[in-house]
Coordinates of C-alpha atoms in Angstrom, one line a residue:
X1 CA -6.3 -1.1 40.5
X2 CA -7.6 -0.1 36.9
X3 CA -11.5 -0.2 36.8
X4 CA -11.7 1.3 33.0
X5 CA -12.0 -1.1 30.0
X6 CA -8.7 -1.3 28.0
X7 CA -8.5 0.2 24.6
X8 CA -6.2 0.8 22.1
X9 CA -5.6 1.3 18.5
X10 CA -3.5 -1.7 16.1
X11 CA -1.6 -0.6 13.2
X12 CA 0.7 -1.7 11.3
X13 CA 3.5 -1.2 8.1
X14 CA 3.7 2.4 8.2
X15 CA 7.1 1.7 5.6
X16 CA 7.9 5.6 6.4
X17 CA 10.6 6.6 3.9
X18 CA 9.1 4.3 1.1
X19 CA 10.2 5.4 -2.6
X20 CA 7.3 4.4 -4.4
X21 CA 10.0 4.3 -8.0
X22 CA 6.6 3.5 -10.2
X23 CA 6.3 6.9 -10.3
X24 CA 7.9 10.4 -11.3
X25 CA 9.7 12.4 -8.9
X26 CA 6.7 14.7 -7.6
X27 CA 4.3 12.1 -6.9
X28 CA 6.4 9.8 -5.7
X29 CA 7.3 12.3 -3.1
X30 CA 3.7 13.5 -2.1
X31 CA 2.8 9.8 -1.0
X32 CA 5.5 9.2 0.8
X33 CA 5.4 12.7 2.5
X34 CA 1.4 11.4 3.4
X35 CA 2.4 8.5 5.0
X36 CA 4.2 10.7 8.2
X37 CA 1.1 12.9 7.8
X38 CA -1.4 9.5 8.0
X39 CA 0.9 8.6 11.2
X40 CA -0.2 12.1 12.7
X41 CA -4.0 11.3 12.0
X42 CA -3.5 7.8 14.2
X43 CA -2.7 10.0 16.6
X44 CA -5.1 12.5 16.3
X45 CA -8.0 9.2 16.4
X46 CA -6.4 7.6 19.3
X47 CA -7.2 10.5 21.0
X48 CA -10.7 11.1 20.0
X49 CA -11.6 7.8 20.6
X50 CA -9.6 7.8 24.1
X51 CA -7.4 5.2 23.4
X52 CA -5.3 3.6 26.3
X53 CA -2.4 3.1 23.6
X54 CA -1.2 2.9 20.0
X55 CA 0.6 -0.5 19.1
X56 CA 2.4 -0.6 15.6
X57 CA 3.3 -4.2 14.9
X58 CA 6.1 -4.0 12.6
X59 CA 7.9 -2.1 9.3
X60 CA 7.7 1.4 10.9
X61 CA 10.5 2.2 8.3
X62 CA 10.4 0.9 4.7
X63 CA 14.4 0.7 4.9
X64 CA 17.2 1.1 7.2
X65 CA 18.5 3.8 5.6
X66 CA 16.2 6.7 6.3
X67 CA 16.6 10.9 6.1
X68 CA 17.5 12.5 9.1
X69 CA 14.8 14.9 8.2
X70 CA 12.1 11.9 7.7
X71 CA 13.3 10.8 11.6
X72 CA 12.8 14.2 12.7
X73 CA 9.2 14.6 11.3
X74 CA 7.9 11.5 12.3
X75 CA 8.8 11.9 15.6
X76 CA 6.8 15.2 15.3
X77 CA 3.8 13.2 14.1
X78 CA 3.9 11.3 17.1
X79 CA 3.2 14.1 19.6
X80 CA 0.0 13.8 17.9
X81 CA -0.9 11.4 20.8
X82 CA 0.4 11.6 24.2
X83 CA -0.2 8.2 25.3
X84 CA 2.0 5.1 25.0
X85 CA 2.9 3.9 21.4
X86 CA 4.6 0.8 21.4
X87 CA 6.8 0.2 18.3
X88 CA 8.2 -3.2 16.8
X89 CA 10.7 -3.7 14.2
X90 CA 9.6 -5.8 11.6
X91 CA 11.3 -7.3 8.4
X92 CA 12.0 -4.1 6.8
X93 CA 13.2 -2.8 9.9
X94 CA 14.5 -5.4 11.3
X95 CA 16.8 -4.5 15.1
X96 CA 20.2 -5.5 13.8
X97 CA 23.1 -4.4 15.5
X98 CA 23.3 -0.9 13.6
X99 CA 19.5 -0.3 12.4
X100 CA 17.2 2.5 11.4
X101 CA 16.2 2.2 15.7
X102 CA 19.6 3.4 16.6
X103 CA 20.0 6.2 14.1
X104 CA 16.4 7.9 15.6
X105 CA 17.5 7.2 18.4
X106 CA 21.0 8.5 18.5
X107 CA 19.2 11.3 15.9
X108 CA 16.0 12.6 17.8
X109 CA 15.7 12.9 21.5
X110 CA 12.7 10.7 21.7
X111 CA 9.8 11.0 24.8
X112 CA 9.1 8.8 27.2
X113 CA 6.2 7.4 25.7
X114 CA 7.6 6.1 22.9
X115 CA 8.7 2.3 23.6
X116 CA 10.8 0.8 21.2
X117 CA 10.0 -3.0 21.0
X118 CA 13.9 -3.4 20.3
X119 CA 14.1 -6.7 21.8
X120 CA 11.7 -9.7 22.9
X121 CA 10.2 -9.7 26.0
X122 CA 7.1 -7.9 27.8
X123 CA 6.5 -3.9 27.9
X124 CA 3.6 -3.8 31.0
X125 CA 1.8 -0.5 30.7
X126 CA 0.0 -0.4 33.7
X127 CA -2.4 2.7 33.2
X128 CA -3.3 1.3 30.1
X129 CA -3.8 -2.0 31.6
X130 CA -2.2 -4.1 29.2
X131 CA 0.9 -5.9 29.0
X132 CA 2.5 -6.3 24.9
X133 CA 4.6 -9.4 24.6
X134 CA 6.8 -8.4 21.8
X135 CA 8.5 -10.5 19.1
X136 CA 10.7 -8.2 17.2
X137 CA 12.4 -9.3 14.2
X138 CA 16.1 -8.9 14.9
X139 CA 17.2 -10.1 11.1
X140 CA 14.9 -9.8 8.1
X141 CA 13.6 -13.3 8.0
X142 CA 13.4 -16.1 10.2
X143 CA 12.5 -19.8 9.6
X144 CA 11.2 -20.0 13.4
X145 CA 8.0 -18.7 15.0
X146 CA 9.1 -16.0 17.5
X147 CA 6.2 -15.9 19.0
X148 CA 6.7 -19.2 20.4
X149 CA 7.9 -17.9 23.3
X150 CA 5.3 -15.8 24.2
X151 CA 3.6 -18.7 26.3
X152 CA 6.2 -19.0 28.8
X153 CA 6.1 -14.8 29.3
X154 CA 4.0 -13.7 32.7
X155 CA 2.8 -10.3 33.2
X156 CA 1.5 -8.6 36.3
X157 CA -2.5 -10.1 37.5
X158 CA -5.1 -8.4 36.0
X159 CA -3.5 -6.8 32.7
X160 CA -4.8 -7.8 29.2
X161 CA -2.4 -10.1 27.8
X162 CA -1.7 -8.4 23.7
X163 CA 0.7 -10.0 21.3
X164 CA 3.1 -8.2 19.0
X165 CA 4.2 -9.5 16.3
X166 CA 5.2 -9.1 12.0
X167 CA 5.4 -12.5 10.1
X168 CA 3.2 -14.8 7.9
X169 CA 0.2 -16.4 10.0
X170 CA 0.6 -20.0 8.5
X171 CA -2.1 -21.8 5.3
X172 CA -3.9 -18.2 5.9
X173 CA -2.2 -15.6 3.6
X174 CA -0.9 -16.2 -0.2
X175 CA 1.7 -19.3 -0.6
X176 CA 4.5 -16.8 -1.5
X177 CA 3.9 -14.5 1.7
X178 CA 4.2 -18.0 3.8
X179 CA 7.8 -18.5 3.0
X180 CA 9.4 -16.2 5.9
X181 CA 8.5 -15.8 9.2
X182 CA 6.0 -17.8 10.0
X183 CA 3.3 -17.6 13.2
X184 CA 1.1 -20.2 14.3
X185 CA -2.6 -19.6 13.7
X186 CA -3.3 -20.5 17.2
X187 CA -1.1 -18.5 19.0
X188 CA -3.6 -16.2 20.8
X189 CA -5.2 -19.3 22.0
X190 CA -1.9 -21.7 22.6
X191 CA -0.2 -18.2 24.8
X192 CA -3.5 -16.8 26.5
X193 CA -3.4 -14.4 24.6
X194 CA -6.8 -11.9 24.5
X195 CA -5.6 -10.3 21.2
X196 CA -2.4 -10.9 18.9
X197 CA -1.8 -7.5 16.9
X198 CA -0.2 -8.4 13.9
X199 CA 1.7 -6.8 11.0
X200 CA 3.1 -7.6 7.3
X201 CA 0.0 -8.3 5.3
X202 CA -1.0 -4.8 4.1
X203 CA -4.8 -5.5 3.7
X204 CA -7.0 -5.8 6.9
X205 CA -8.0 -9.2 7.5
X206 CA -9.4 -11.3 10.6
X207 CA -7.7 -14.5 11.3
X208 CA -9.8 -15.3 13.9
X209 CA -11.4 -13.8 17.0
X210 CA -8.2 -13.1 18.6
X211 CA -5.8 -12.4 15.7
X212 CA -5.7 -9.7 13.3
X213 CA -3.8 -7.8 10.8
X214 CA -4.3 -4.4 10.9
X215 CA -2.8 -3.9 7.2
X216 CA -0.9 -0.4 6.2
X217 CA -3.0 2.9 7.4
X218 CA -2.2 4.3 3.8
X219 CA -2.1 2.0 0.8
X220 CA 0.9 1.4 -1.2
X221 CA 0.1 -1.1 -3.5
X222 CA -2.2 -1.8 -6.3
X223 CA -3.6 -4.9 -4.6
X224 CA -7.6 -5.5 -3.4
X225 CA -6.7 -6.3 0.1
X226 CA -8.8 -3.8 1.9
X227 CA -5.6 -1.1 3.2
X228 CA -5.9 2.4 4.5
X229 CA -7.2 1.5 7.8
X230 CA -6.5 0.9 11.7
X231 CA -8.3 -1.1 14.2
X232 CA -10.0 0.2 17.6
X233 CA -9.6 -2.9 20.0
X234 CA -11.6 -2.7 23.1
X235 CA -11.3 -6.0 25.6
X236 CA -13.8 -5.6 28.7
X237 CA -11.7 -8.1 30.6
X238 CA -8.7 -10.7 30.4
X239 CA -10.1 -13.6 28.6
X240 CA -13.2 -11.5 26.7
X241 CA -13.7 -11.5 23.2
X242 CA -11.9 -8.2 21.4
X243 CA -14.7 -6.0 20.0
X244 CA -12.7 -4.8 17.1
X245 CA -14.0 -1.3 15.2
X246 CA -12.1 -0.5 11.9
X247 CA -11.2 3.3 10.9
X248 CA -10.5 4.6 7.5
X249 CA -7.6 6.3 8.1
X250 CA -5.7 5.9 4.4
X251 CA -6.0 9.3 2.4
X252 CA -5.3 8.5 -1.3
X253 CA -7.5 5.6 -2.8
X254 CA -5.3 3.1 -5.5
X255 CA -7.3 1.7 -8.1
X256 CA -6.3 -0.5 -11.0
X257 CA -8.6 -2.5 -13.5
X258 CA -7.7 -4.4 -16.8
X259 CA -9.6 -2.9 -19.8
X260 CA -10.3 -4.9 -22.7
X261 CA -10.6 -2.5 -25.4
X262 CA -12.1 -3.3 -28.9
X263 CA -15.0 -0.7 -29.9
X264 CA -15.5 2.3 -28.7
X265 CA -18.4 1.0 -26.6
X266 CA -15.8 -0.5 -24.9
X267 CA -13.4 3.0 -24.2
X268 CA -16.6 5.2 -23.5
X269 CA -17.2 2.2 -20.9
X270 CA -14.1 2.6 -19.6
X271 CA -14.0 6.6 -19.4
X272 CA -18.2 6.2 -17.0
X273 CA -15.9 3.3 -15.0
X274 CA -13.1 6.2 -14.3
X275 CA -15.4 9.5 -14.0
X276 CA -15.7 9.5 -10.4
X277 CA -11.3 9.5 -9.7
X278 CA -10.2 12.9 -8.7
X279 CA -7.1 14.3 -7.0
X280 CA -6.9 11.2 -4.7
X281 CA -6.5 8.6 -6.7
X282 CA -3.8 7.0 -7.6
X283 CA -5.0 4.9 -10.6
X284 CA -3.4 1.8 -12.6
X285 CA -5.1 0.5 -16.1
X286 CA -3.4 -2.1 -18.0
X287 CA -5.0 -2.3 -21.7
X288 CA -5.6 -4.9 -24.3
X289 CA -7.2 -5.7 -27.1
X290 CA -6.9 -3.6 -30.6
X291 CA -8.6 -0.3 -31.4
X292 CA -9.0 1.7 -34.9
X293 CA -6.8 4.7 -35.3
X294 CA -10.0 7.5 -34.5
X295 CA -10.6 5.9 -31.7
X296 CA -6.9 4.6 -30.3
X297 CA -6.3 8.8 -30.5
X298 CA -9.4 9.4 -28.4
X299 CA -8.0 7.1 -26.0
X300 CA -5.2 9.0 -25.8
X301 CA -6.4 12.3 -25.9
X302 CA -8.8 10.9 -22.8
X303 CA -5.9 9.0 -20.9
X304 CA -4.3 12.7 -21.0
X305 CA -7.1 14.4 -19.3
X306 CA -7.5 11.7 -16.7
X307 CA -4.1 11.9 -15.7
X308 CA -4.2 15.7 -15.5
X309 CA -7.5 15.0 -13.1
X310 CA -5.5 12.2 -10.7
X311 CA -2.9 12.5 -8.4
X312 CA -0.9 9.6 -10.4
X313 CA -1.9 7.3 -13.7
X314 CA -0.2 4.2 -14.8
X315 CA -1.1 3.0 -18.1
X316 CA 0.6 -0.5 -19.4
X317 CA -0.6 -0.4 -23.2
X318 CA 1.9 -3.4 -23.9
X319 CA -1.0 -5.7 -25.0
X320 CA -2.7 -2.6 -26.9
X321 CA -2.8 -2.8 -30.7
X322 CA -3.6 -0.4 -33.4
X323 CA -5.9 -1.9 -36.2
X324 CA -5.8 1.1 -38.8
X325 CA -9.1 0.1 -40.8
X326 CA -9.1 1.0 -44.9
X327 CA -10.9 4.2 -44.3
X328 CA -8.1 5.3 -42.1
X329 CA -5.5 4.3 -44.4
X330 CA -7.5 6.4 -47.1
X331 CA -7.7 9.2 -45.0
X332 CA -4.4 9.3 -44.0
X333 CA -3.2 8.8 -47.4
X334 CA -1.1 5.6 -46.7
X335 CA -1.0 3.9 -49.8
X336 CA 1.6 2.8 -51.7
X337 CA 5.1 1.8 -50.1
X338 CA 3.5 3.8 -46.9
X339 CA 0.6 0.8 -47.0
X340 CA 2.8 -1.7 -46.8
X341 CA 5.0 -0.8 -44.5
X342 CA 1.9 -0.2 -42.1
X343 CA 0.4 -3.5 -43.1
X344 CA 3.8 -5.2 -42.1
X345 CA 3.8 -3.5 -38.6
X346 CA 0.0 -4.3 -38.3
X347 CA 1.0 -7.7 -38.4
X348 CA 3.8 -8.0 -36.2
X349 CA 3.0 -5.4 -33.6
X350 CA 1.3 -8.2 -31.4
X351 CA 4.7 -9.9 -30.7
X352 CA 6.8 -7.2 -31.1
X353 CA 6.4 -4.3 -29.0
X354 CA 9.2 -2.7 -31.5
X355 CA 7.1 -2.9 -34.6
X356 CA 4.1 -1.7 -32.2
X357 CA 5.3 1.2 -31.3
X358 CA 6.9 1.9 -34.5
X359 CA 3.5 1.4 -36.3
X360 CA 1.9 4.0 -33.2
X361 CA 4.9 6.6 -34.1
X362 CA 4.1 6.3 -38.1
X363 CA 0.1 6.6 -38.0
X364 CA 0.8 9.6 -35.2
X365 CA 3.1 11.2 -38.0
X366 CA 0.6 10.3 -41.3
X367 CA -2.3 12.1 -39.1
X368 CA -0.4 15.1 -38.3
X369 CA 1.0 15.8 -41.9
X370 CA -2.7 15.4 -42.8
X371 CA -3.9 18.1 -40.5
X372 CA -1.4 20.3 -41.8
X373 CA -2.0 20.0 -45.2
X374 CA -5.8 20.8 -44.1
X375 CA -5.0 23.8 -42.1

């Protein structure tokens, strides 16, 4: 008979072999290297903390076509913790008859304590007291709740009763998310359930006192959804309320923020807002407004720096405008045929991203021929 309190760590949408396209080749590859090496520091926690088990509730694998060499060093994270991690397909992932689970498992000679939630039903680990009812996606989307049937599972007396699943908790999460796979808010309560562990929504976020999402240990989107954590679930009893401890476990930090941009109060606003992001961020600024020429180059010349300072920098400019003032023009010398043609591109630059970038190109040329005829 188990006399110690069940405890165990919830995560969730791991996406190992994501591409992250966004981005160019090397840092694309560095965060999707970290998210093997986030998997390892699960590990590492769920043994710190003494963790009965590790339950992963869905989209282990971004794809079903993964590298050999990915399979190989994920399993290698996983001897980072010796105990029981239970692992369920979700839509990504998904067990169809030749998945992503059948090439690991035909690829890497996995241990015994790795269960592979391949199929519905109930995985009973009886030194961690608990007992997972599993509801593996076996296609990518389903118009049923397939957790449904976890109220007619039984389990052995005295286990905590956990649910496992990856789908879209119904009027809880955005409209769009709601579309596939849905689960019943209730279902922890409707199945006797003393904690459902769920997966697909990549921010943390409490559903009720019995249902959670975990979201993705690492973030991988620019969205404010609270990512880059796991949960430590402890239940005293069967029928207890879960006390629920959340980790920070993600290692790069996403950022994005929409900069209106019209003096240069607004850009040195902008740099104070960005002079705390160093080699772990991974930052996203979409720009607007209009700037004059000196300070549309600082911008530039700054944007270059910042980028050189963060591990990755998006910049969407599309709704960025150059207003040249009549000192620049005089400065640069634009007068003439040259005025004109910049006055024609001022004025269509704002719905056509042609002319915009073709007026960027000219003032870029006028102000480098005037530095060399200075030098």
């Amino acid at each position: 008979m188990r006399f110690s309190v069940p405890r165990f760590i919830h995560t969730a949408d791991w996406q190992i072999g994501k591409q992250f396209g966004q981005f160019d080749h090397s840092e694309a590859g560095v965060l999707s290297d970290q998210r093997i090496n986030t998997v390892a520091r699960i590990g590492e926690l769920a043994t710190q903390v003494k963790a009965d088990a590790i339950l992963v509730a869905g989209d282990v694998f971004d794809m079903q076509t993964v590298s050999c060499k990915t399979l190989h060093r994920l399993a290698t994270a996983l001897d980072s913790y010796s105990g029981p991690w239970v692992l369920l397909p979700g839509n990504h992932d998904a067990a169809v008859a030749e998945s992503v689970w059948q090439v690991w498992q035909r690829t890497v000679q996995l241990p015994a304590n790795i269960h592979l939630a391949l199929k519905p039903g109930v995985i009973e680990l009886q030194a961690a007291g608990l007992a997972v009812f599993c509801a593996p996606l076996t296609q990518r989307h389903s118009q049923s709740d397939l957790t449904e049937p976890f109220s007619h599972y039984d389990c052995g007396a005295g286990l905590v009763r956990v649910g496992l699943a990856h789908g879209s908790v119904q009027g809880i999460l955005p409209d769009q998310m709601e579309t596939q796979n849905p689960i019943a808010a209730d279902r922890a309560l409707t199945s006797g359930l003393d904690y459902l562990a769920l997966g697909d929504w990549h921010g943390r976020l409490e559903v009720n006192t019995h249902t959670f999402y975990s979201g993705s240990p690492e973030t991988d989107v620019f969205r404010n959804n609270d990512s880059g954590n796991v949960l430590e679930v402890q239940i005293d009893s069967p029928g207890a309320v879960p006390e629920v401890t959340v980790h920070r476990t993600g290692y790069f930090r996403w950022y994005q923020a929409l900069c209106g941009l019209r003096i240069r109060e607004d850009l040195e606003q902008l740099q104070e807002q960005c002079a705390a992001f160093d080699r772990l961020a991974v930052v996203k600024l979409r720009l607007e407004g209009a700037l004059d020429l000196a300070t549309y180059q600082d911008l530039a010349r700054w944007l270059g720096t910042l980028e050189a300072r963060v591990h990755a920098l998006l910049t969407d400019d599309e709704a960025l405008a150059i207003a040249p003032s009549d000192n620049d023009l005089l400065d640069l010398q634009a007068d003439g045929y040259l005025a004109e043609v910049v006055t024609e591109l001022k004025a269509e630059q704002e719905s056509n991203a042609v002319s915009r970038e073709a007026l960027r190109l000219l003032l870029q040329k006028l102000a480098q021929h005037q530095q060399d005829v200075r030098a």
